CSV table of C-alpha atoms in Angstrom, one decimal:
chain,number,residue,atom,x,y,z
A,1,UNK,CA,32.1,33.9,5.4
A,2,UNK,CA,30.7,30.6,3.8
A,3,UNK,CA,30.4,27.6,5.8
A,4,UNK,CA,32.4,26.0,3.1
A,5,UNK,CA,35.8,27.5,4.5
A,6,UNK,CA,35.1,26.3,7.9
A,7,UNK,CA,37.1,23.0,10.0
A,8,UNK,CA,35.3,20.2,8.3
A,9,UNK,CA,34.2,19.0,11.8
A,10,UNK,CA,32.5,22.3,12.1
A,11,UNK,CA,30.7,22.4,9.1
A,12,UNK,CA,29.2,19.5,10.3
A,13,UNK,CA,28.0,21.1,13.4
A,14,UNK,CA,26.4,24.2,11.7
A,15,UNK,CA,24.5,21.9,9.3
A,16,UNK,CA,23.4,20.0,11.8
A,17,UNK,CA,21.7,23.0,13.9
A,18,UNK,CA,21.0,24.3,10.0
A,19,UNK,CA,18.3,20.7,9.7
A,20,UNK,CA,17.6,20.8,12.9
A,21,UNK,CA,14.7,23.6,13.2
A,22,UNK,CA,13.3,21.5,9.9
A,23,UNK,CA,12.5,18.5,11.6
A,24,UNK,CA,8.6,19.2,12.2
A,25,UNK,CA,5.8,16.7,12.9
A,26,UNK,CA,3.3,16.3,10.5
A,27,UNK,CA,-0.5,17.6,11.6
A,28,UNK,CA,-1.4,14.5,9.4
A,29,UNK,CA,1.0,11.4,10.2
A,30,UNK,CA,2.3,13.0,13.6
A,31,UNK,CA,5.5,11.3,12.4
A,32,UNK,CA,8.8,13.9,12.5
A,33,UNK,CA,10.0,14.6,9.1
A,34,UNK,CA,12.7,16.5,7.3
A,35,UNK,CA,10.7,19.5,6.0
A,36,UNK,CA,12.3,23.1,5.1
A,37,UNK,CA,9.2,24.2,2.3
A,38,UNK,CA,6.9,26.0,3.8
A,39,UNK,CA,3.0,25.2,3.2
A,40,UNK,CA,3.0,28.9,1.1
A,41,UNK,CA,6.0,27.7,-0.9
A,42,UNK,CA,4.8,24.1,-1.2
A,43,UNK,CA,1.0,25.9,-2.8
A,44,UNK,CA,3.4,28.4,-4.9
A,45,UNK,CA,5.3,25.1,-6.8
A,46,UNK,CA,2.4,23.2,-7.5
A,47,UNK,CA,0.5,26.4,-8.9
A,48,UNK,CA,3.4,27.4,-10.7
A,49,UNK,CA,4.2,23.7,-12.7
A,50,UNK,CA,0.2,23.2,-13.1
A,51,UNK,CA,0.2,24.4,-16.5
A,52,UNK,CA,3.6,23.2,-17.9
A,53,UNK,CA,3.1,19.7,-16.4
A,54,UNK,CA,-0.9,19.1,-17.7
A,55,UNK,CA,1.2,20.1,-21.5
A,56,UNK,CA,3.7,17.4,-20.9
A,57,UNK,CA,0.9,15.2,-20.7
A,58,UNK,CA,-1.2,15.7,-23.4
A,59,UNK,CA,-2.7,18.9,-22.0
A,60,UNK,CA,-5.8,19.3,-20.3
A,61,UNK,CA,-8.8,16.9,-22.1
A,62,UNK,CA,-11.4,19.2,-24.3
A,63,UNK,CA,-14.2,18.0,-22.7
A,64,UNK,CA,-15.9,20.6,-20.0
A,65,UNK,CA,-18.6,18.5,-18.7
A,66,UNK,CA,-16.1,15.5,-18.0
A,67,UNK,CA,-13.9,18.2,-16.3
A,68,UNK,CA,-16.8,19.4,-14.3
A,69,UNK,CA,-17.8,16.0,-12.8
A,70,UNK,CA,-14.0,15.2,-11.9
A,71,UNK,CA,-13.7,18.0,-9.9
A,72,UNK,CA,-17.3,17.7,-8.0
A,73,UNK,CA,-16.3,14.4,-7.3
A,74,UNK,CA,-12.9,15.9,-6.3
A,75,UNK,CA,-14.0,18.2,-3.9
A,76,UNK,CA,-16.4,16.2,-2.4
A,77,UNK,CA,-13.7,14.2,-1.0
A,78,UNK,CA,-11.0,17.4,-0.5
A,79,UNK,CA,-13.9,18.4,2.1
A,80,UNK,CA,-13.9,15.6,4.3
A,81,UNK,CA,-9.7,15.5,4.3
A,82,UNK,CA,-7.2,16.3,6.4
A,83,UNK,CA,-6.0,19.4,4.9
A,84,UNK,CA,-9.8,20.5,3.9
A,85,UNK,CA,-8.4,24.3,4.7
A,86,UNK,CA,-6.4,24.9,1.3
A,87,UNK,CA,-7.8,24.8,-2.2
A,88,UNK,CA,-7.6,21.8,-4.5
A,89,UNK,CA,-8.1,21.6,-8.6
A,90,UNK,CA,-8.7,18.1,-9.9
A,91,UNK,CA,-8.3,18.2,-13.9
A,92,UNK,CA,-8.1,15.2,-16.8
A,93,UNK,CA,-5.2,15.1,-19.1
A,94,UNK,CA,-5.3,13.7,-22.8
A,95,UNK,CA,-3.3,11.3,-22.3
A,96,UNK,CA,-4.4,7.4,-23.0
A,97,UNK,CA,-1.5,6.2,-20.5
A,98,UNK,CA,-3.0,5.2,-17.2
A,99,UNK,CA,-2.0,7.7,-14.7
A,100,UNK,CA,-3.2,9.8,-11.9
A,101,UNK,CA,-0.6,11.7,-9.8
A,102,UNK,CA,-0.4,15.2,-7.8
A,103,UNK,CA,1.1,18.3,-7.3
A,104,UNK,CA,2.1,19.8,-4.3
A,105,UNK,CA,-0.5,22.1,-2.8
A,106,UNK,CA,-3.5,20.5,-4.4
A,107,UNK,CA,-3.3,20.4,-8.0
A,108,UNK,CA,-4.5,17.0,-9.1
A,109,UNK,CA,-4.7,15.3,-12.5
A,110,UNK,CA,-6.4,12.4,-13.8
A,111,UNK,CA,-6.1,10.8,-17.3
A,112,UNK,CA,-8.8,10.3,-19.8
A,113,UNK,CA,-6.8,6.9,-20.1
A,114,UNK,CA,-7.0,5.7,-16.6
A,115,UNK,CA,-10.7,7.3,-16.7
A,116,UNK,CA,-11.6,4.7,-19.2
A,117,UNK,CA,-10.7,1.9,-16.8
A,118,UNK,CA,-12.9,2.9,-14.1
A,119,UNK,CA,-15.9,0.9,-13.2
A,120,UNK,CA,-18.3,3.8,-11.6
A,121,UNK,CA,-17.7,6.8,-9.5
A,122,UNK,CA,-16.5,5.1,-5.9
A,123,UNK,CA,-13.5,3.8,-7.9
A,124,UNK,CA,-13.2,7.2,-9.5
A,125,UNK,CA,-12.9,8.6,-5.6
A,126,UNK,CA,-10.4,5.8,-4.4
A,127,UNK,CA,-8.2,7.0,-6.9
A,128,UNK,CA,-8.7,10.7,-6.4
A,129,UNK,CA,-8.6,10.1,-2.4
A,130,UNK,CA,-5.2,8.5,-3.1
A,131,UNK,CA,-4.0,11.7,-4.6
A,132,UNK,CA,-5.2,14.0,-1.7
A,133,UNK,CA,-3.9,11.8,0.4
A,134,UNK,CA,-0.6,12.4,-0.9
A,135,UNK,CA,-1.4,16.3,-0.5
A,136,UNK,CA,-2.6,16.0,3.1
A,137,UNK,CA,1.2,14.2,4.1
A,138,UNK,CA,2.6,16.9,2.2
A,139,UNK,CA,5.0,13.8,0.2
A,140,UNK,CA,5.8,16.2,-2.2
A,141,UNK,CA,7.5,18.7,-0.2
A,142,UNK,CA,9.2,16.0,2.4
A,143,UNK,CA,10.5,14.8,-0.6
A,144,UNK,CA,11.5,17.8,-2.2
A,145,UNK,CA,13.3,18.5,1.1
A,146,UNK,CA,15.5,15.4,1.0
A,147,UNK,CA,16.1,16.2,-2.2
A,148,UNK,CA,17.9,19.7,-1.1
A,149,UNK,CA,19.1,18.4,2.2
A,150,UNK,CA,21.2,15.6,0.1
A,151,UNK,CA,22.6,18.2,-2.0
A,152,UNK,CA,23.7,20.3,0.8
A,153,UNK,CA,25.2,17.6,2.7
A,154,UNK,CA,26.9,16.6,-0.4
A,155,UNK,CA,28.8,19.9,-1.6
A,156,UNK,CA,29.7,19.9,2.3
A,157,UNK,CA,31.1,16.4,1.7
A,158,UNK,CA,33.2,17.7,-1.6
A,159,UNK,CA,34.7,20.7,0.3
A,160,UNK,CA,35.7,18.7,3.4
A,161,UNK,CA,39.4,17.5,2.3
A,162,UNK,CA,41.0,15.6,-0.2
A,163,UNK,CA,39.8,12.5,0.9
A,164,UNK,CA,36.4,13.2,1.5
A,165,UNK,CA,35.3,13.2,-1.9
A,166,UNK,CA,35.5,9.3,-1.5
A,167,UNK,CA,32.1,9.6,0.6
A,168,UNK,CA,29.8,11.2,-1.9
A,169,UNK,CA,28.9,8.0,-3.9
A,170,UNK,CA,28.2,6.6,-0.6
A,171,UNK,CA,26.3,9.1,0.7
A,172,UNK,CA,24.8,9.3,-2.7
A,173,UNK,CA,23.8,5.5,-2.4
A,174,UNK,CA,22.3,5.9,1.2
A,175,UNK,CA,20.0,8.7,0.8
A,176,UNK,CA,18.5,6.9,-2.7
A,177,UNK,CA,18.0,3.7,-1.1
A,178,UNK,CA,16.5,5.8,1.7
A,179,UNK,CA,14.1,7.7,-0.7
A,180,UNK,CA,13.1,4.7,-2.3
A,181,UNK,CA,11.9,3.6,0.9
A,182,UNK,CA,10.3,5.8,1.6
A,183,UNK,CA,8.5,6.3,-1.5
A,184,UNK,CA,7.1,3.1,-0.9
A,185,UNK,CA,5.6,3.8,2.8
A,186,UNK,CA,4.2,6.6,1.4
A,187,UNK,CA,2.3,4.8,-1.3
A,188,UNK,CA,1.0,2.6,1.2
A,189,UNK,CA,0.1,5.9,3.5
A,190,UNK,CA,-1.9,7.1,0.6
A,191,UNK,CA,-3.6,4.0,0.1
A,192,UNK,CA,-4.8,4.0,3.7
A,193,UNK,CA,-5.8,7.6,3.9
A,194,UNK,CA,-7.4,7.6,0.3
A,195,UNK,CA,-9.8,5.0,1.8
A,196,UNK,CA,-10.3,6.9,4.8
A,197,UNK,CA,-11.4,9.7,2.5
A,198,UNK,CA,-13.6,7.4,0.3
A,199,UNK,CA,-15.8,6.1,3.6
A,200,UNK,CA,-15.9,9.8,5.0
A,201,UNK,CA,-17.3,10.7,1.4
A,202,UNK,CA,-19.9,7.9,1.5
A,203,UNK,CA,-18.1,5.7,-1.4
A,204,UNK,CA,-18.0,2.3,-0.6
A,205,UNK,CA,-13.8,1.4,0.1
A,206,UNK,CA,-13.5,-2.1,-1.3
A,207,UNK,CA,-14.4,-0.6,-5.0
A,208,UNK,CA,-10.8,0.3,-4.8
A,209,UNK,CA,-9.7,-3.2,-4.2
A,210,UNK,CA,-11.8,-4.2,-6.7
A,211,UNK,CA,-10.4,-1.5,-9.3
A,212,UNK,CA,-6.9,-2.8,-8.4
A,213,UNK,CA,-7.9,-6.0,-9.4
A,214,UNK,CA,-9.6,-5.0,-12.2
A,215,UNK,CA,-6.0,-3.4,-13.8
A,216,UNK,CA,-4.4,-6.6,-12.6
A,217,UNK,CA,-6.3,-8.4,-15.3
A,218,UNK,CA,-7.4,-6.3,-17.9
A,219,UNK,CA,-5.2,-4.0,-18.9
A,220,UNK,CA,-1.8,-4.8,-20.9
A,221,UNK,CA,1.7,-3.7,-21.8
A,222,UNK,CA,3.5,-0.6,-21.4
A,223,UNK,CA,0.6,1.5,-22.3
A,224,UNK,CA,-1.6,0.1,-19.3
A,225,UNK,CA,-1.1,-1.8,-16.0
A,226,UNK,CA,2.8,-1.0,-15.7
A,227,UNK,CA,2.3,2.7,-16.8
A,228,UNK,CA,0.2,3.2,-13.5
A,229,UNK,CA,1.7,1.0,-10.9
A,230,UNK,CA,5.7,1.7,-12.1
A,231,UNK,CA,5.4,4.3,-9.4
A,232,UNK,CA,3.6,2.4,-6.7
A,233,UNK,CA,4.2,-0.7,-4.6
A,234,UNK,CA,2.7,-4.2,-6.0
A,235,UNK,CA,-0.9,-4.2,-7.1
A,236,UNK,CA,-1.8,-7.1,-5.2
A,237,UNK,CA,-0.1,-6.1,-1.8
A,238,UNK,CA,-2.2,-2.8,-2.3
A,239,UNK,CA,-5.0,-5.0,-2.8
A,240,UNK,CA,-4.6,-6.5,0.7
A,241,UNK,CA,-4.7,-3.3,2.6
């Protein structure tokens, strides 16, 4: 029988013990997160969007030797990580917009665009040890998982009585003002472990401050500064950390 037909207050109870079992603790943050994708699964999604996500941006940039020195400077810094045990692919899109992001499980772009703004190769490695760093907290799957938590809490709201219906936009409101938050913390949490990364590595951290600043000055209008930071908290307060 689905949950769905069961006393509203008892739906509640089974989805609570449902969530329950997926609060872990990260090996990387120690913080306790809501987390139901597995570290197979999480590999699986990135592996499986690689291809279809480089295409949506430009595709991957015809250049092998510029590919090549990506991903040595890539893995030098995936082997001094947190999660150093799983495989990681860093690749350039052709795309002129400044923009670096990741995948989940390891799959790491860079784009030519962003490439071009870079100063030498310990600013190369702050951004890259940003990515991993987002890899190592696993953001992408804790988010993913709030992302199908919400909905699940949500179709429970709908089938909970007439008037419960009246909840869902509120629920709705919490859990985006929630993710934004969030989203924000784990900017920062990047920042700080991308840094880490860089020292381990042998890069020198403050070229990241200094590439920051860089952006801050040089770069212009919707195809530069604001393409790469629309995602990320204010340049300057990254600057500081």
């Amino acid at each position: 029988m689905s949950i769905l037909f069961f006393h509203p207050c008892l739906r509640i109870i089974i989805l609570t013990f449902l969530f329950l079992p997926a609060c872990t603790v990260n090996p990387v943050t120690l913080k306790r997160e809501f987390n139901i994708v597995s570290e197979e699964r999480e590999i699986r999604l990135g592996r499986n969007a690689s291809y279809s996500v480089a295409q949506k941006f430009g595709g991957l940039y015809d250049d092998v030797d510029i590919q090549r020195y990506i991903n040595e400077v890539g893995q030098r810094l995936a082997t001094v990580c947190d999660r150093n045990y799983i495989q990681y692919y860093f690749q350039v899109i052709d795309s002129s917009i400044l923009n670096a992001f990741a995948l989940p499980g390891g799959y790491i772009f860079i784009s030519r665009g962003l490439l071009a703004e870079l100063e030498n190769e310990a600013q190369l490695a702050g951004v890259l040890g940003h990515e991993i760093g987002h890899v190592c907290a696993r953001h992408s799957a804790v988010q993913l998982s709030e992302a199908l938590g919400y909905q699940m809490v949500t179709l429970a709201a709908m089938a909970a009585g007439p008037n419960a219906g009246e909840m869902v936009p509120v629920t709705a409101s919490l859990f985006q003002t929630m993710r934004l938050g969030y989203s924000r913390e784990r900017e920062f949490q990047a920042d700080a472990m991308g840094l880490t990364y860089m020292y381990r590595a042998g890069y020198d951290p403050m070229e990241m401050s200094d590439f920051l600043f860089h952006l801050s000055k040089n770069s212009q209008g919707l195809a530069g500064y604001f393409n790469y930071c629309v995602d990320h908290p204010n340049i300057f307060d990254r600057i500081s950390l």
